[in-house]
Tab-separated table of C-alpha atoms in Angstrom:
chain	number	residue	atom	x	y	z
A	1	ASP	CA	6.106	-6.659	18.940
A	2	THR	CA	4.703	-4.232	16.352
A	3	ALA	CA	6.435	-4.764	13.001
A	4	VAL	CA	6.095	-1.293	11.467
A	5	SER	CA	5.073	1.543	13.750
A	6	GLN	CA	4.361	5.194	13.085
A	7	THR	CA	3.930	8.190	15.314
A	8	PRO	CA	1.781	10.089	15.672
A	9	LYS	CA	-1.410	8.347	14.577
A	10	TYR	CA	-3.223	11.671	14.174
A	11	LEU	CA	-1.710	15.056	13.467
A	12	VAL	CA	-3.732	18.258	13.237
A	13	THR	CA	-1.880	21.449	12.458
A	14	GLN	CA	-2.158	24.881	10.911
A	15	MET	CA	-1.111	25.860	7.405
A	16	GLY	CA	2.483	27.014	7.227
A	17	ASN	CA	3.723	24.867	10.103
A	18	ASP	CA	6.533	22.301	9.908
A	19	LYS	CA	5.857	18.775	11.149
A	20	SER	CA	7.486	15.364	11.238
A	21	ILE	CA	6.142	11.826	11.147
A	22	LYS	CA	8.295	9.018	12.493
A	23	CYS	CA	8.473	5.434	11.332
A	24	GLU	CA	10.287	2.459	12.776
A	25	GLN	CA	10.449	-1.174	11.709
A	26	ASN	CA	11.733	-4.097	13.758
A	27	LEU	CA	11.679	-6.636	10.935
A	28	GLY	CA	15.329	-6.226	10.012
A	29	HIS	CA	14.330	-5.069	6.538
A	30	ASP	CA	16.673	-3.176	4.249
A	31	THR	CA	14.150	-0.961	2.476
A	32	MET	CA	11.593	1.509	3.806
A	33	TYR	CA	8.943	3.550	2.008
A	34	TRP	CA	6.536	6.422	2.403
A	35	TYR	CA	3.145	6.365	0.677
A	36	LYS	CA	0.416	8.973	0.565
A	37	GLN	CA	-3.267	8.006	0.564
A	38	ASP	CA	-5.570	10.793	-0.557
A	39	SER	CA	-9.193	11.404	0.376
A	40	LYS	CA	-10.342	8.993	-2.349
A	41	LYS	CA	-8.182	6.236	-0.888
A	42	PHE	CA	-5.710	6.344	-3.781
A	43	LEU	CA	-2.210	5.254	-2.684
A	44	LYS	CA	0.979	6.511	-4.293
A	45	ILE	CA	4.587	6.054	-3.404
A	46	MET	CA	6.549	9.113	-2.343
A	47	PHE	CA	9.996	7.858	-1.345
A	48	SER	CA	11.952	4.748	-0.615
A	49	TYR	CA	15.266	4.187	1.126
A	50	ASN	CA	17.485	1.161	0.909
A	51	ASN	CA	20.121	0.877	3.633
A	52	LYS	CA	19.779	4.588	4.392
A	53	GLU	CA	20.169	5.544	0.738
A	54	LEU	CA	17.378	7.232	-1.231
A	55	ILE	CA	16.354	5.049	-4.177
A	56	ILE	CA	12.910	6.298	-5.155
A	57	ASN	CA	11.976	9.951	-5.127
A	58	GLU	CA	8.685	10.472	-6.880
A	59	THR	CA	7.422	13.845	-7.965
A	60	VAL	CA	6.587	15.381	-4.636
A	61	PRO	CA	7.137	18.980	-3.542
A	62	ASN	CA	10.557	19.595	-2.037
A	63	ARG	CA	8.777	20.667	1.134
A	64	PHE	CA	8.740	16.922	1.849
A	65	SER	CA	12.064	15.571	3.018
A	66	PRO	CA	12.659	12.010	4.193
A	67	LYS	CA	15.428	11.271	6.632
A	68	SER	CA	16.822	7.869	7.508
A	69	PRO	CA	19.078	7.950	10.555
A	70	ASP	CA	19.541	4.188	10.398
A	71	LYS	CA	18.172	1.184	8.573
A	72	ALA	CA	15.257	0.748	10.988
A	73	HIS	CA	13.952	4.309	10.819
A	74	LEU	CA	12.584	6.529	8.079
A	75	ASN	CA	11.106	9.844	9.125
A	76	LEU	CA	9.139	12.265	6.979
A	77	HIS	CA	9.533	15.968	7.535
A	78	ILE	CA	7.128	18.403	5.914
A	79	ASN	CA	7.809	22.133	5.738
A	80	SER	CA	5.291	24.918	5.208
A	81	LEU	CA	2.264	22.659	5.343
A	82	GLU	CA	-0.542	23.306	2.868
A	83	LEU	CA	-4.213	22.320	2.854
A	84	GLY	CA	-3.535	19.830	0.059
A	85	ASP	CA	-1.106	17.928	2.252
A	86	SER	CA	-4.031	16.595	4.266
A	87	ALA	CA	-3.971	12.839	3.749
A	88	VAL	CA	-3.049	9.579	5.414
A	89	TYR	CA	0.655	8.800	5.216
A	90	PHE	CA	1.784	5.207	5.377
A	91	CYS	CA	5.222	3.903	6.094
A	92	ALA	CA	6.204	0.454	4.827
A	93	SER	CA	9.221	-1.810	4.749
A	94	SER	CA	10.446	-4.788	2.739
A	95	GLN	CA	13.377	-7.149	2.875
A	96	ASP	CA	14.854	-5.790	-0.323
A	97	ALA	CA	13.839	-3.888	-3.423
A	98	GLY	CA	13.815	-4.763	-7.083
A	99	GLY	CA	10.873	-7.033	-7.620
A	100	THR	CA	12.012	-10.326	-6.185
A	101	ILE	CA	9.859	-12.756	-4.284
A	102	THR	CA	10.816	-11.188	-0.969
A	103	ASP	CA	9.414	-7.822	-1.948
A	104	THR	CA	6.281	-8.056	0.151
A	105	GLN	CA	5.870	-4.676	1.763
A	106	TYR	CA	4.610	-4.467	5.325
A	107	PHE	CA	2.703	-1.347	6.214
A	108	GLY	CA	2.403	0.705	9.335
A	109	PRO	CA	-0.976	1.823	10.724
A	110	GLY	CA	-0.838	5.209	9.014
A	111	THR	CA	-0.730	8.825	10.181
A	112	ARG	CA	-3.765	10.949	9.423
A	113	LEU	CA	-2.548	14.493	8.787
A	114	THR	CA	-5.110	17.296	8.800
A	115	VAL	CA	-3.994	20.768	7.805
A	116	LEU	CA	-6.354	23.571	8.829
B	1	GLY	CA	3.509	2.808	-18.217
B	2	ASN	CA	2.688	0.447	-15.407
B	3	SER	CA	-0.806	0.580	-13.954
B	4	VAL	CA	-3.489	-1.376	-12.154
B	5	THR	CA	-7.196	-1.116	-12.857
B	6	GLN	CA	-9.780	-2.363	-10.386
B	7	MET	CA	-13.517	-2.564	-10.632
B	8	GLU	CA	-15.298	0.451	-9.227
B	9	GLY	CA	-16.989	0.083	-5.890
B	10	PRO	CA	-18.605	0.070	-3.565
B	11	VAL	CA	-19.624	-3.568	-3.671
B	12	THR	CA	-22.408	-4.588	-1.312
B	13	LEU	CA	-23.088	-8.270	-0.674
B	14	SER	CA	-25.081	-10.362	1.727
B	15	GLU	CA	-23.279	-12.708	4.068
B	16	GLU	CA	-22.278	-16.015	2.423
B	17	ALA	CA	-22.469	-14.538	-1.083
B	18	PHE	CA	-19.737	-15.155	-3.671
B	19	LEU	CA	-17.257	-12.353	-4.178
B	20	THR	CA	-15.283	-11.356	-7.248
B	21	ILE	CA	-13.264	-8.158	-7.461
B	22	ASN	CA	-11.747	-7.694	-10.894
B	23	CYS	CA	-8.186	-6.489	-11.334
B	24	THR	CA	-6.232	-6.063	-14.545
B	25	TYR	CA	-2.754	-4.690	-14.979
B	26	THR	CA	-0.393	-3.146	-17.492
B	27	ALA	CA	3.289	-3.670	-16.926
B	28	THR	CA	6.545	-4.155	-18.755
B	29	GLY	CA	8.073	-7.508	-18.021
B	30	TYR	CA	6.544	-9.858	-15.495
B	31	PRO	CA	5.475	-8.148	-12.309
B	32	SER	CA	4.677	-9.625	-8.924
B	33	LEU	CA	1.004	-9.144	-8.054
B	34	PHE	CA	-0.578	-8.490	-4.679
B	35	TRP	CA	-3.884	-7.988	-2.954
B	36	TYR	CA	-3.853	-5.799	0.130
B	37	VAL	CA	-6.794	-5.210	2.476
B	38	GLN	CA	-7.503	-2.143	4.570
B	39	TYR	CA	-10.003	-2.617	7.380
B	40	PRO	CA	-11.776	0.511	8.650
B	41	GLY	CA	-9.383	2.800	10.483
B	42	GLU	CA	-6.393	0.526	9.980
B	43	GLY	CA	-3.324	0.228	7.792
B	44	LEU	CA	-2.832	-2.088	4.857
B	45	GLN	CA	-2.332	-5.790	5.328
B	46	LEU	CA	-1.072	-8.167	2.714
B	47	LEU	CA	-3.875	-10.563	1.819
B	48	LEU	CA	-2.169	-12.679	-0.835
B	49	LYS	CA	0.379	-12.536	-3.619
B	50	ALA	CA	1.601	-14.296	-6.750
B	51	THR	CA	4.971	-13.884	-8.386
B	52	LYS	CA	4.648	-15.667	-11.726
B	53	ALA	CA	2.116	-16.712	-14.323
B	54	ASP	CA	-0.447	-19.337	-13.232
B	55	ASP	CA	0.506	-18.959	-9.578
B	56	LYS	CA	-2.471	-18.915	-7.246
B	57	GLY	CA	-2.285	-16.868	-4.069
B	58	SER	CA	-4.655	-17.780	-1.257
B	59	ASN	CA	-5.340	-16.686	2.304
B	60	LYS	CA	-8.361	-16.590	4.649
B	61	GLY	CA	-10.584	-18.142	1.981
B	62	PHE	CA	-9.589	-15.565	-0.642
B	63	GLU	CA	-7.918	-16.628	-3.883
B	64	ALA	CA	-6.445	-14.963	-6.939
B	65	THR	CA	-4.690	-16.483	-9.946
B	66	TYR	CA	-2.006	-14.695	-11.948
B	67	ARG	CA	-3.261	-14.813	-15.549
B	68	LYS	CA	-0.622	-13.580	-17.959
B	69	GLU	CA	-2.765	-14.099	-21.078
B	70	THR	CA	-5.495	-11.790	-19.767
B	71	THR	CA	-3.185	-9.673	-17.554
B	72	SER	CA	-5.563	-10.211	-14.671
B	73	PHE	CA	-5.461	-11.062	-10.985
B	74	HIS	CA	-9.099	-11.240	-9.919
B	75	LEU	CA	-9.873	-11.711	-6.229
B	76	GLU	CA	-12.487	-14.324	-5.270
B	77	LYS	CA	-14.048	-15.716	-2.134
B	78	GLY	CA	-16.732	-18.348	-2.037
B	79	SER	CA	-18.623	-17.136	1.013
B	80	VAL	CA	-18.059	-13.676	2.456
B	81	GLN	CA	-18.557	-12.686	6.070
B	82	VAL	CA	-19.445	-9.381	7.681
B	83	SER	CA	-15.861	-9.233	8.953
B	84	ASP	CA	-14.613	-9.113	5.339
B	85	SER	CA	-15.990	-5.585	4.985
B	86	ALA	CA	-12.974	-3.495	4.005
B	87	VAL	CA	-11.243	-1.785	1.097
B	88	TYR	CA	-9.308	-4.136	-1.177
B	89	PHE	CA	-6.330	-2.959	-3.219
B	90	CYS	CA	-4.763	-4.753	-6.128
B	91	ALA	CA	-1.102	-3.861	-6.659
B	92	LEU	CA	1.966	-4.770	-8.671
B	93	ILE	CA	5.719	-4.479	-8.421
B	94	ARG	CA	7.644	-4.589	-11.641
B	95	ARG	CA	10.930	-6.419	-11.348
B	96	GLY	CA	13.825	-4.021	-11.209
B	97	SER	CA	11.599	-1.140	-10.164
B	98	GLN	CA	13.325	-0.714	-6.797
B	99	GLY	CA	10.169	-1.681	-4.979
B	100	ASN	CA	7.724	0.841	-6.417
B	101	LEU	CA	4.414	-0.762	-5.442
B	102	ILE	CA	1.741	0.495	-7.847
B	103	PHE	CA	-1.796	0.340	-6.507
B	104	GLY	CA	-5.222	0.245	-8.037
B	105	LYS	CA	-7.778	2.705	-6.702
B	106	GLY	CA	-9.251	0.249	-4.228
B	107	THR	CA	-12.654	-1.419	-4.044
B	108	LYS	CA	-14.784	-0.975	-0.981
B	109	LEU	CA	-16.666	-4.104	0.067
B	110	SER	CA	-19.600	-3.998	2.466
B	111	VAL	CA	-21.079	-7.277	3.658
B	112	LYS	CA	-24.524	-7.168	5.256
B	113	PRO	CA	-25.764	-9.790	7.734
């Protein structure tokens, strides 16, 4: 009965490869997010989707492309991986977006990406 | 712009000591405020939240009060346990921001027996 799940948990790959991280939520939420946590533990939003529509697209390289096949899934595809992409990527979901009381975001366990 | 500033860590305490982790924020309008906790090797869990001035969030013995006059949301616990060792993140969402959760840099807490 995991609320927000991500696969894989660990991902080790070579520079230049293309990889995807999958996220699924079973909370019935409308909005899903991707965050990046760097080596100093700093967390920053990358993208968010509301009902399969992109609503936040922070300044990230266009090698990163989110895809939302349905409301319960938000996958992150990364092309031409670079050393600096090494980080922990967290998926999250919330009931809605916009700063209302229901905006608590629930996080997945994270995917640790290591680019060699 | 909107930002969250947390006290630098790491913080090392003995079991049963009193804990305060300072958090101040800058935001337009009136944000919702959150504390998240990240235990070693795990994802983030919501610890507590407050959505308007003077609200107090509380959970697992932790408390934080939304202080609009000092733009602060300090985290406190009267008696910490070894199991509280984790990284604590203060965060805000500004209303109308489409859910952009802005985090502080995190404060690592280590509790020794």
